[in-house]
Amino acid sequence: MLKYALFDYIPKRKMRRATFEQQDTTRKVLDFKAGKSYATSWAARQMARAIRHNDLSDTIIVCIPASCKRTNDRRYKQFMRELCELTGAINGFDLVQPMGKRRKAHIDHVHEIADGASECIHFNDNALRGKKVLVVDDIVTTGKTANAFIDMLQSAGANVRGALFLSKTKSYRKNH
């Protein structure tokens, strides 16, 4: 299965090493996460451009849910509407929803989805069973949460075709 990230995401502590373009992209990614409308449209256009050559008319796009419903709605509702309009894909926003509130993996370094807390996400199994699904998310670092989410979708009967991330956390290794 293909997993692809469009941009590098530079953590704040490493921003002094980033180029102007990387800083600009990282700012847009963070504004997307905050639900700012300009960044939502930018993210939808970037992802649509990356997958525009595929026929997605029979594919459901779903997002890896944010930590709570309020954040999930703010970040993904309009984004999914725009992305699916641009690509012709089926909007799966309402098919996968967070339940309650889970810890934020990038802050707590606890991956509740990956660590077996599947009760924090509700799937509409009937709507996903046997369907082609493309998973999207904002930032991937280790891929642990994404892999666990994909496993849960496949357990629900979905045919996950790939995952597309807006950005991947750039790692800086010490030179020895």
Tab-separated table of N, CA and C in Angstrom:
chain	number	residue	atom	x	y	z
A	1	MET	N	0.843	-1.172	0.000
A	1	MET	CA	0.000	0.000	0.000
A	1	MET	C	0.893	1.242	0.000
A	2	LEU	N	0.531	2.186	-0.833
A	2	LEU	CA	1.307	3.411	-0.960
A	2	LEU	C	0.954	4.380	0.162
A	3	LYS	N	1.975	4.903	0.809
A	3	LYS	CA	1.825	5.958	1.815
A	3	LYS	C	2.766	7.074	1.380
A	4	TYR	N	2.225	8.299	1.304
A	4	TYR	CA	3.010	9.386	0.739
A	4	TYR	C	2.741	10.685	1.490
A	5	ALA	N	3.790	11.449	1.744
A	5	ALA	CA	3.673	12.772	2.361
A	5	ALA	C	4.110	13.823	1.347
A	6	LEU	N	3.357	14.908	1.271
A	6	LEU	CA	3.625	15.941	0.275
A	6	LEU	C	4.766	16.881	0.655
A	7	PHE	N	4.882	17.215	1.936
A	7	PHE	CA	5.853	18.213	2.378
A	7	PHE	C	6.593	17.733	3.619
A	8	ASP	N	7.679	18.433	3.924
A	8	ASP	CA	8.356	18.248	5.205
A	8	ASP	C	7.695	19.167	6.228
A	9	TYR	N	7.538	18.652	7.429
A	9	TYR	CA	7.085	19.458	8.561
A	9	TYR	C	8.288	19.626	9.471
A	10	ILE	N	8.596	20.861	9.812
A	10	ILE	CA	9.760	21.140	10.658
A	10	ILE	C	9.265	21.453	12.072
A	11	PRO	N	9.649	20.643	13.055
A	11	PRO	CA	9.257	20.938	14.439
A	11	PRO	C	9.808	22.305	14.863
A	12	LYS	N	9.094	22.977	15.742
A	12	LYS	CA	9.496	24.326	16.171
A	12	LYS	C	10.928	24.370	16.688
A	13	ARG	N	11.340	23.351	17.402
A	13	ARG	CA	12.685	23.353	17.980
A	13	ARG	C	13.785	23.257	16.917
A	14	LYS	N	13.431	22.898	15.701
A	14	LYS	CA	14.409	22.768	14.609
A	14	LYS	C	14.232	23.849	13.534
A	15	MET	N	13.332	24.787	13.777
A	15	MET	CA	12.984	25.768	12.761
A	15	MET	C	14.181	26.607	12.304
A	16	ARG	N	15.179	26.807	13.145
A	16	ARG	CA	16.337	27.614	12.740
A	16	ARG	C	17.120	26.963	11.601
A	17	ARG	N	16.968	25.672	11.416
A	17	ARG	CA	17.644	24.960	10.325
A	17	ARG	C	16.836	24.958	9.026
A	18	ALA	N	15.600	25.410	9.094
A	18	ALA	CA	14.692	25.297	7.953
A	18	ALA	C	14.912	26.415	6.934
A	19	THR	N	14.657	26.075	5.675
A	19	THR	CA	14.672	27.086	4.620
A	19	THR	C	13.418	27.944	4.743
A	20	PHE	N	13.394	29.054	4.034
A	20	PHE	CA	12.211	29.906	4.041
A	20	PHE	C	10.990	29.125	3.573
A	21	GLU	N	11.139	28.323	2.520
A	21	GLU	CA	10.028	27.547	1.988
A	21	GLU	C	9.518	26.540	3.014
A	22	GLN	N	10.439	25.877	3.729
A	22	GLN	CA	10.035	24.922	4.759
A	22	GLN	C	9.303	25.624	5.904
A	23	GLN	N	9.777	26.807	6.283
A	23	GLN	CA	9.112	27.571	7.335
A	23	GLN	C	7.699	27.968	6.899
A	24	ASP	N	7.572	28.405	5.651
A	24	ASP	CA	6.267	28.807	5.126
A	24	ASP	C	5.302	27.621	5.098
A	25	THR	N	5.779	26.484	4.620
A	25	THR	CA	4.934	25.286	4.563
A	25	THR	C	4.541	24.834	5.962
A	26	THR	N	5.489	24.835	6.884
A	26	THR	CA	5.192	24.431	8.259
A	26	THR	C	4.147	25.357	8.877
A	27	ARG	N	4.233	26.644	8.626
A	27	ARG	CA	3.240	27.594	9.130
A	27	ARG	C	1.857	27.266	8.564
A	28	LYS	N	1.791	26.946	7.262
A	28	LYS	CA	0.500	26.602	6.650
A	28	LYS	C	-0.064	25.310	7.235
A	29	VAL	N	0.800	24.330	7.475
A	29	VAL	CA	0.341	23.069	8.071
A	29	VAL	C	-0.220	23.320	9.470
A	30	LEU	N	0.477	24.128	10.267
A	30	LEU	CA	-0.015	24.437	11.608
A	30	LEU	C	-1.311	25.236	11.556
A	31	ASP	N	-1.432	26.144	10.594
A	31	ASP	CA	-2.683	26.893	10.429
A	31	ASP	C	-3.815	25.971	9.978
A	32	PHE	N	-3.493	24.969	9.157
A	32	PHE	CA	-4.494	23.965	8.780
A	32	PHE	C	-4.964	23.211	10.022
A	33	LYS	N	-4.025	22.781	10.858
A	33	LYS	CA	-4.379	22.068	12.079
A	33	LYS	C	-5.260	22.925	12.980
A	34	ALA	N	-5.058	24.253	12.934
A	34	ALA	CA	-5.843	25.179	13.746
A	34	ALA	C	-7.197	25.492	13.113
A	35	GLY	N	-7.436	25.013	11.892
A	35	GLY	CA	-8.723	25.215	11.238
A	35	GLY	C	-8.869	26.542	10.524
A	36	LYS	N	-7.767	27.213	10.210
A	36	LYS	CA	-7.851	28.494	9.497
A	36	LYS	C	-8.257	28.240	8.049
A	37	SER	N	-9.234	28.995	7.571
A	37	SER	CA	-9.857	28.702	6.273
A	37	SER	C	-8.886	28.791	5.100
A	38	TYR	N	-7.978	29.762	5.083
A	38	TYR	CA	-7.040	29.846	3.955
A	38	TYR	C	-6.185	28.584	3.879
A	39	ALA	N	-5.770	28.077	5.053
A	39	ALA	CA	-4.914	26.894	5.097
A	39	ALA	C	-5.705	25.629	4.767
A	40	THR	N	-6.973	25.609	5.125
A	40	THR	CA	-7.839	24.478	4.773
A	40	THR	C	-7.938	24.357	3.260
A	41	SER	N	-8.190	25.470	2.594
A	41	SER	CA	-8.279	25.463	1.128
A	41	SER	C	-6.934	25.116	0.502
A	42	TRP	N	-5.863	25.648	1.047
A	42	TRP	CA	-4.511	25.339	0.546
A	42	TRP	C	-4.247	23.829	0.646
A	43	ALA	N	-4.551	23.246	1.807
A	43	ALA	CA	-4.314	21.812	2.022
A	43	ALA	C	-5.148	20.974	1.060
A	44	ALA	N	-6.403	21.340	0.870
A	44	ALA	CA	-7.270	20.588	-0.052
A	44	ALA	C	-6.720	20.668	-1.478
A	45	ARG	N	-6.282	21.839	-1.900
A	45	ARG	CA	-5.727	21.984	-3.254
A	45	ARG	C	-4.437	21.175	-3.422
A	46	GLN	N	-3.587	21.186	-2.410
A	46	GLN	CA	-2.324	20.445	-2.491
A	46	GLN	C	-2.577	18.941	-2.594
A	47	MET	N	-3.467	18.439	-1.766
A	47	MET	CA	-3.767	17.007	-1.810
A	47	MET	C	-4.474	16.630	-3.106
A	48	ALA	N	-5.398	17.471	-3.547
A	48	ALA	CA	-6.109	17.196	-4.797
A	48	ALA	C	-5.130	17.161	-5.966
A	49	ARG	N	-4.180	18.065	-5.979
A	49	ARG	CA	-3.175	18.092	-7.045
A	49	ARG	C	-2.369	16.786	-7.057
A	50	ALA	N	-2.088	16.251	-5.883
A	50	ALA	CA	-1.278	15.030	-5.785
A	50	ALA	C	-2.006	13.793	-6.297
A	51	ILE	N	-3.344	13.787	-6.213
A	51	ILE	CA	-4.097	12.580	-6.584
A	51	ILE	C	-5.030	12.806	-7.765
A	52	ARG	N	-4.894	13.922	-8.450
A	52	ARG	CA	-5.856	14.304	-9.501
A	52	ARG	C	-5.894	13.365	-10.695
A	53	HIS	N	-4.849	12.593	-10.917
A	53	HIS	CA	-4.820	11.706	-12.083
A	53	HIS	C	-5.481	10.352	-11.823
A	54	ASN	N	-5.991	10.162	-10.645
A	54	ASN	CA	-6.672	8.915	-10.290
A	54	ASN	C	-8.184	9.100	-10.372
A	55	ASP	N	-8.863	8.066	-10.810
A	55	ASP	CA	-10.330	8.082	-10.798
A	55	ASP	C	-10.768	7.693	-9.386
A	56	LEU	N	-11.266	8.656	-8.651
A	56	LEU	CA	-11.660	8.428	-7.262
A	56	LEU	C	-13.166	8.420	-7.080
A	57	SER	N	-13.908	8.306	-8.162
A	57	SER	CA	-15.366	8.377	-8.079
A	57	SER	C	-15.970	7.260	-7.234
A	58	ASP	N	-15.254	6.145	-7.089
A	58	ASP	CA	-15.753	5.041	-6.261
A	58	ASP	C	-14.910	4.851	-5.003
A	59	THR	N	-14.191	5.901	-4.604
A	59	THR	CA	-13.298	5.827	-3.447
A	59	THR	C	-13.785	6.769	-2.355
A	60	ILE	N	-13.799	6.262	-1.128
A	60	ILE	CA	-14.172	7.076	0.035
A	60	ILE	C	-12.881	7.616	0.648
A	61	ILE	N	-12.833	8.914	0.863
A	61	ILE	CA	-11.692	9.504	1.565
A	61	ILE	C	-12.092	9.704	3.020
A	62	VAL	N	-11.240	9.216	3.933
A	62	VAL	CA	-11.461	9.400	5.366
A	62	VAL	C	-10.199	9.977	5.989
A	63	CYS	N	-10.396	10.768	7.021
A	63	CYS	CA	-9.276	11.356	7.766
A	63	CYS	C	-9.033	10.561	9.037
A	64	ILE	N	-7.791	10.487	9.443
A	64	ILE	CA	-7.498	9.961	10.773
A	64	ILE	C	-8.026	11.020	11.736
A	65	PRO	N	-8.972	10.671	12.599
A	65	PRO	CA	-9.625	11.686	13.424
A	65	PRO	C	-8.673	12.415	14.365
A	66	ALA	N	-9.004	13.674	14.604
A	66	ALA	CA	-8.279	14.470	15.592
A	66	ALA	C	-8.640	13.959	16.995
A	67	SER	N	-8.073	14.591	18.008
A	67	SER	CA	-8.212	14.083	19.376
A	67	SER	C	-9.613	14.212	19.966
A	68	CYS	N	-10.433	15.127	19.440
A	68	CYS	CA	-11.810	15.260	19.938
A	68	CYS	C	-12.705	15.737	18.793
A	69	LYS	N	-14.016	15.625	18.997
A	69	LYS	CA	-14.977	15.980	17.943
A	69	LYS	C	-14.842	17.436	17.521
A	70	ARG	N	-14.717	18.332	18.474
A	70	ARG	CA	-14.623	19.765	18.150
A	70	ARG	C	-13.418	20.051	17.257
A	71	THR	N	-12.268	19.527	17.612
A	71	THR	CA	-11.061	19.722	16.812
A	71	THR	C	-11.203	19.033	15.464
A	72	ASN	N	-11.770	17.847	15.458
A	72	ASN	CA	-11.964	17.105	14.214
A	72	ASN	C	-12.856	17.882	13.246
A	73	ASP	N	-13.962	18.420	13.753
A	73	ASP	CA	-14.867	19.203	12.911
A	73	ASP	C	-14.173	20.454	12.376
A	74	ARG	N	-13.488	21.176	13.253
A	74	ARG	CA	-12.808	22.412	12.864
A	74	ARG	C	-11.740	22.145	11.806
A	75	ARG	N	-11.008	21.059	11.970
A	75	ARG	CA	-9.894	20.782	11.071
A	75	ARG	C	-10.331	20.134	9.759
A	76	TYR	N	-11.270	19.196	9.818
A	76	TYR	CA	-11.505	18.344	8.651
A	76	TYR	C	-12.827	18.516	7.912
A	77	LYS	N	-13.848	19.085	8.524
A	77	LYS	CA	-15.159	19.118	7.868
A	77	LYS	C	-15.120	19.879	6.542
A	78	GLN	N	-14.667	21.123	6.566
A	78	GLN	CA	-14.580	21.919	5.332
A	78	GLN	C	-13.497	21.363	4.398
A	79	PHE	N	-12.394	20.923	4.958
A	79	PHE	CA	-11.304	20.341	4.169
A	79	PHE	C	-11.805	19.162	3.338
A	80	MET	N	-12.537	18.260	3.980
A	80	MET	CA	-13.050	17.088	3.269
A	80	MET	C	-14.044	17.494	2.184
A	81	ARG	N	-14.877	18.469	2.485
A	81	ARG	CA	-15.832	18.951	1.492
A	81	ARG	C	-15.084	19.461	0.248
A	82	GLU	N	-14.064	20.280	0.468
A	82	GLU	CA	-13.302	20.846	-0.648
A	82	GLU	C	-12.494	19.774	-1.382
A	83	LEU	N	-11.827	18.888	-0.642
A	83	LEU	CA	-11.000	17.854	-1.266
A	83	LEU	C	-11.855	16.935	-2.135
A	84	CYS	N	-12.985	16.516	-1.632
A	84	CYS	CA	-13.843	15.609	-2.399
A	84	CYS	C	-14.474	16.306	-3.595
A	85	GLU	N	-14.768	17.575	-3.461
A	85	GLU	CA	-15.284	18.335	-4.605
A	85	GLU	C	-14.220	18.437	-5.703
A	86	LEU	N	-12.973	18.652	-5.312
A	86	LEU	CA	-11.882	18.778	-6.282
A	86	LEU	C	-11.507	17.451	-6.941
A	87	THR	N	-11.706	16.343	-6.229
A	87	THR	CA	-11.249	15.044	-6.735
A	87	THR	C	-12.357	14.140	-7.247
A	88	GLY	N	-13.593	14.437	-6.910
A	88	GLY	CA	-14.700	13.563	-7.289
A	88	GLY	C	-14.844	12.349	-6.393
A	89	ALA	N	-14.092	12.311	-5.291
A	89	ALA	CA	-14.163	11.188	-4.352
A	89	ALA	C	-15.398	11.333	-3.460
A	90	ILE	N	-15.691	10.274	-2.738
A	90	ILE	CA	-16.814	10.244	-1.801
A	90	ILE	C	-16.322	10.762	-0.453
A	91	ASN	N	-17.048	11.700	0.117
A	91	ASN	CA	-16.674	12.302	1.391
A	91	ASN	C	-17.022	11.360	2.543
A	92	GLY	N	-16.002	10.841	3.211
A	92	GLY	CA	-16.205	9.917	4.321
A	92	GLY	C	-16.098	10.568	5.682
A	93	PHE	N	-16.215	11.903	5.723
A	93	PHE	CA	-16.059	12.611	7.001
A	93	PHE	C	-16.987	12.059	8.088
A	94	ASP	N	-18.250	11.851	7.763
A	94	ASP	CA	-19.215	11.395	8.768
A	94	ASP	C	-19.116	9.901	9.081
A	95	LEU	N	-18.308	9.169	8.324
A	95	LEU	CA	-18.208	7.721	8.519
A	95	LEU	C	-17.209	7.323	9.599
A	96	VAL	N	-16.304	8.244	9.940
A	96	VAL	CA	-15.283	7.983	10.956
A	96	VAL	C	-15.247	9.194	11.879
A	97	GLN	N	-15.578	8.997	13.143
A	97	GLN	CA	-15.653	10.114	14.080
A	97	GLN	C	-14.977	9.765	15.402
A	98	PRO	N	-14.331	10.754	16.021
A	98	PRO	CA	-13.745	10.512	17.345
A	98	PRO	C	-14.849	10.391	18.388
A	99	MET	N	-14.603	9.567	19.378
A	99	MET	CA	-15.533	9.395	20.489
A	99	MET	C	-14.828	9.894	21.745
A	100	GLY	N	-15.464	10.801	22.455
A	100	GLY	CA	-14.838	11.341	23.656
A	100	GLY	C	-13.622	12.167	23.294
A	101	LYS	N	-12.590	12.050	24.096
A	101	LYS	CA	-11.374	12.826	23.878
A	101	LYS	C	-10.184	11.927	24.172
A	102	ARG	N	-9.216	11.949	23.271
A	102	ARG	CA	-8.004	11.168	23.507
A	102	ARG	C	-6.817	12.108	23.604
A	103	ARG	N	-5.725	11.597	24.140
A	103	ARG	CA	-4.519	12.405	24.297
A	103	ARG	C	-3.910	12.705	22.939
A	104	LYS	N	-3.244	13.836	22.850
A	104	LYS	CA	-2.607	14.252	21.605
A	104	LYS	C	-1.227	13.614	21.534
A	105	ALA	N	-1.033	12.749	20.548
A	105	ALA	CA	0.205	11.961	20.456
A	105	ALA	C	1.428	12.850	20.332
A	106	HIS	N	1.333	13.968	19.613
A	106	HIS	CA	2.508	14.810	19.422
A	106	HIS	C	2.902	15.551	20.695
A	107	ILE	N	2.009	15.636	21.658
A	107	ILE	CA	2.319	16.299	22.925
A	107	ILE	C	2.685	15.278	23.988
A	108	ASP	N	1.847	14.259	24.151
A	108	ASP	CA	2.036	13.263	25.206
A	108	ASP	C	2.926	12.096	24.798
A	109	HIS	N	3.185	11.963	23.505
A	109	HIS	CA	3.958	10.832	22.967
A	109	HIS	C	3.300	9.498	23.293
A	110	VAL	N	1.973	9.518	23.425
A	110	VAL	CA	1.173	8.314	23.630
A	110	VAL	C	0.265	8.188	22.422
A	111	HIS	N	0.351	7.066	21.739
A	111	HIS	CA	-0.439	6.837	20.536
A	111	HIS	C	-1.627	5.962	20.904
A	112	GLU	N	-2.700	6.593	21.394
A	112	GLU	CA	-3.842	5.811	21.884
A	112	GLU	C	-4.456	4.941	20.801
A	113	ILE	N	-4.521	5.433	19.577
A	113	ILE	CA	-5.080	4.605	18.501
A	113	ILE	C	-4.187	3.385	18.313
A	114	ALA	N	-2.891	3.614	18.259
A	114	ALA	CA	-1.956	2.528	18.015
A	114	ALA	C	-1.812	1.606	19.218
A	115	ASP	N	-2.097	2.107	20.399
A	115	ASP	CA	-1.920	1.305	21.602
A	115	ASP	C	-3.192	0.589	22.039
A	116	GLY	N	-4.113	0.378	21.076
A	116	GLY	CA	-5.263	-0.465	21.344
A	116	GLY	C	-6.512	0.230	21.835
A	117	ALA	N	-6.543	1.539	21.815
A	117	ALA	CA	-7.740	2.247	22.293
A	117	ALA	C	-8.676	2.531	21.124
A	118	SER	N	-9.069	1.481	20.410
A	118	SER	CA	-9.938	1.654	19.252
A	118	SER	C	-11.323	2.163	19.646
A	119	GLU	N	-11.655	2.107	20.950
A	119	GLU	CA	-12.946	2.627	21.379
A	119	GLU	C	-13.003	4.151	21.277
A	120	CYS	N	-11.882	4.810	20.971
A	120	CYS	CA	-11.886	6.268	20.846
A	120	CYS	C	-12.318	6.720	19.451
A	121	ILE	N	-12.623	5.771	18.558
A	121	ILE	CA	-13.060	6.100	17.201
A	121	ILE	C	-14.277	5.256	16.856
A	122	HIS	N	-15.276	5.911	16.253
A	122	HIS	CA	-16.470	5.200	15.789
A	122	HIS	C	-16.423	5.094	14.269
A	123	PHE	N	-16.597	3.879	13.756
A	123	PHE	CA	-16.646	3.619	12.317
A	123	PHE	C	-18.058	3.247	11.914
A	124	ASN	N	-18.491	3.704	10.754
A	124	ASN	CA	-19.729	3.220	10.165
A	124	ASN	C	-19.337	2.005	9.323
A	125	ASP	N	-19.291	0.849	9.974
A	125	ASP	CA	-18.834	-0.386	9.324
A	125	ASP	C	-19.609	-0.695	8.047
A	126	ASN	N	-20.921	-0.514	8.073
A	126	ASN	CA	-21.736	-0.853	6.905
A	126	ASN	C	-21.371	-0.014	5.689
A	127	ALA	N	-21.071	1.248	5.891
A	127	ALA	CA	-20.740	2.133	4.772
A	127	ALA	C	-19.322	1.895	4.251
A	128	LEU	N	-18.446	1.342	5.081
A	128	LEU	CA	-17.048	1.140	4.691
A	128	LEU	C	-16.769	-0.264	4.158
A	129	ARG	N	-17.560	-1.221	4.576
A	129	ARG	CA	-17.320	-2.623	4.213
A	129	ARG	C	-17.287	-2.807	2.695
A	130	GLY	N	-16.160	-3.329	2.203
A	130	GLY	CA	-16.010	-3.633	0.787
A	130	GLY	C	-15.699	-2.433	-0.097
A	131	LYS	N	-15.575	-1.257	0.477
A	131	LYS	CA	-15.340	-0.033	-0.303
A	131	LYS	C	-13.856	0.300	-0.375
A	132	LYS	N	-13.476	0.943	-1.494
A	132	LYS	CA	-12.119	1.476	-1.625
A	132	LYS	C	-12.022	2.717	-0.741
A	133	VAL	N	-10.935	2.803	0.032
A	133	VAL	CA	-10.755	3.911	0.966
A	133	VAL	C	-9.349	4.485	0.811
A	134	LEU	N	-9.283	5.807	0.818
A	134	LEU	CA	-8.013	6.529	0.876
A	134	LEU	C	-7.985	7.256	2.208
A	135	VAL	N	-6.935	7.047	2.983
A	135	VAL	CA	-6.771	7.679	4.287
A	135	VAL	C	-5.942	8.948	4.102
A	136	VAL	N	-6.368	10.040	4.736
A	136	VAL	CA	-5.579	11.272	4.714
A	136	VAL	C	-5.382	11.765	6.144
A	137	ASP	N	-4.285	12.491	6.335
A	137	ASP	CA	-3.987	13.079	7.643
A	137	ASP	C	-3.064	14.265	7.435
A	138	ASP	N	-2.912	15.057	8.490
A	138	ASP	CA	-2.107	16.258	8.374
A	138	ASP	C	-0.610	15.985	8.498
A	139	ILE	N	-0.184	15.384	9.592
A	139	ILE	CA	1.254	15.163	9.820
A	139	ILE	C	1.489	13.713	10.218
A	140	VAL	N	2.478	13.093	9.604
A	140	VAL	CA	2.907	11.758	10.002
A	140	VAL	C	4.333	11.886	10.543
A	141	THR	N	4.600	11.204	11.639
A	141	THR	CA	5.955	11.214	12.199
A	141	THR	C	6.528	9.811	12.126
A	142	THR	N	6.006	8.907	12.933
A	142	THR	CA	6.508	7.532	12.903
A	142	THR	C	5.642	6.635	12.028
A	143	GLY	N	4.400	7.011	11.837
A	143	GLY	CA	3.461	6.186	11.086
A	143	GLY	C	2.717	5.196	11.951
A	144	LYS	N	3.018	5.157	13.236
A	144	LYS	CA	2.409	4.187	14.142
A	144	LYS	C	0.894	4.373	14.237
A	145	THR	N	0.446	5.608	14.411
A	145	THR	CA	-0.992	5.882	14.501
A	145	THR	C	-1.677	5.580	13.169
A	146	ALA	N	-1.056	5.996	12.072
A	146	ALA	CA	-1.636	5.749	10.744
A	146	ALA	C	-1.771	4.254	10.481
A	147	ASN	N	-0.746	3.492	10.784
A	147	ASN	CA	-0.803	2.041	10.560
A	147	ASN	C	-1.906	1.385	11.382
A	148	ALA	N	-2.043	1.804	12.640
A	148	ALA	CA	-3.084	1.240	13.500
A	148	ALA	C	-4.476	1.631	12.989
A	149	PHE	N	-4.626	2.873	12.536
A	149	PHE	CA	-5.910	3.325	11.996
A	149	PHE	C	-6.267	2.533	10.742
A	150	ILE	N	-5.302	2.314	9.875
A	150	ILE	CA	-5.523	1.526	8.654
A	150	ILE	C	-5.917	0.099	9.015
A	151	ASP	N	-5.258	-0.475	10.000
A	151	ASP	CA	-5.616	-1.826	10.457
A	151	ASP	C	-7.068	-1.876	10.950
A	152	MET	N	-7.490	-0.824	11.688
A	152	MET	CA	-8.871	-0.790	12.179
A	152	MET	C	-9.861	-0.681	11.020
A	153	LEU	N	-9.541	0.138	10.018
A	153	LEU	CA	-10.413	0.258	8.852
A	153	LEU	C	-10.533	-1.079	8.122
A	154	GLN	N	-9.394	-1.753	7.947
A	154	GLN	CA	-9.408	-3.041	7.263
A	154	GLN	C	-10.174	-4.078	8.077
A	155	SER	N	-10.082	-4.023	9.390
A	155	SER	CA	-10.860	-4.929	10.242
A	155	SER	C	-12.353	-4.659	10.111
A	156	ALA	N	-12.697	-3.404	9.790
A	156	ALA	CA	-14.107	-3.045	9.582
A	156	ALA	C	-14.570	-3.419	8.180
A	157	GLY	N	-13.665	-3.986	7.370
A	157	GLY	CA	-14.034	-4.446	6.036
A	157	GLY	C	-13.679	-3.512	4.901
A	158	ALA	N	-13.032	-2.390	5.198
A	158	ALA	CA	-12.652	-1.434	4.150
A	158	ALA	C	-11.456	-1.954	3.365
A	159	ASN	N	-11.396	-1.582	2.104
A	159	ASN	CA	-10.276	-1.916	1.229
A	159	ASN	C	-9.400	-0.666	1.121
A	160	VAL	N	-8.485	-0.504	2.078
A	160	VAL	CA	-7.647	0.699	2.124
A	160	VAL	C	-6.610	0.633	1.010
A	161	ARG	N	-6.665	1.620	0.125
A	161	ARG	CA	-5.793	1.654	-1.054
A	161	ARG	C	-4.500	2.424	-0.823
A	162	GLY	N	-4.494	3.331	0.147
A	162	GLY	CA	-3.295	4.116	0.407
A	162	GLY	C	-3.549	5.166	1.460
A	163	ALA	N	-2.478	5.889	1.780
A	163	ALA	CA	-2.560	6.967	2.757
A	163	ALA	C	-1.780	8.163	2.217
A	164	LEU	N	-2.369	9.334	2.344
A	164	LEU	CA	-1.749	10.564	1.887
A	164	LEU	C	-1.680	11.530	3.061
A	165	PHE	N	-0.483	12.035	3.305
A	165	PHE	CA	-0.257	12.949	4.416
A	165	PHE	C	0.144	14.310	3.858
A	166	LEU	N	-0.329	15.352	4.482
A	166	LEU	CA	0.054	16.690	4.061
A	166	LEU	C	1.554	16.886	4.287
A	167	SER	N	2.062	16.361	5.410
A	167	SER	CA	3.491	16.525	5.689
A	167	SER	C	4.015	15.384	6.558
A	168	LYS	N	5.329	15.245	6.501
A	168	LYS	CA	6.041	14.268	7.334
A	168	LYS	C	7.051	15.024	8.171
A	169	THR	N	7.090	14.708	9.445
A	169	THR	CA	8.043	15.361	10.326
A	169	THR	C	9.464	15.053	9.866
A	170	LYS	N	10.196	16.104	9.600
A	170	LYS	CA	11.587	15.950	9.163
A	170	LYS	C	12.439	15.663	10.383
A	171	SER	N	13.251	14.621	10.269
A	171	SER	CA	14.132	14.298	11.387
A	171	SER	C	15.529	14.818	11.071
A	172	TYR	N	16.155	15.325	12.085
A	172	TYR	CA	17.522	15.820	11.961
A	172	TYR	C	18.398	14.904	12.805
A	173	ARG	N	19.287	14.232	12.157
A	173	ARG	CA	20.190	13.313	12.845
A	173	ARG	C	21.492	14.043	13.178
A	174	LYS	N	22.053	13.714	14.331
A	174	LYS	CA	23.335	14.291	14.701
A	174	LYS	C	24.423	13.644	13.869
A	175	ASN	N	25.336	14.454	13.380
A	175	ASN	CA	26.487	13.924	12.640
A	175	ASN	C	27.545	13.497	13.629
A	176	HIS	N	28.027	12.293	13.455
A	176	HIS	CA	29.061	11.776	14.390
A	176	HIS	C	30.391	11.779	13.694
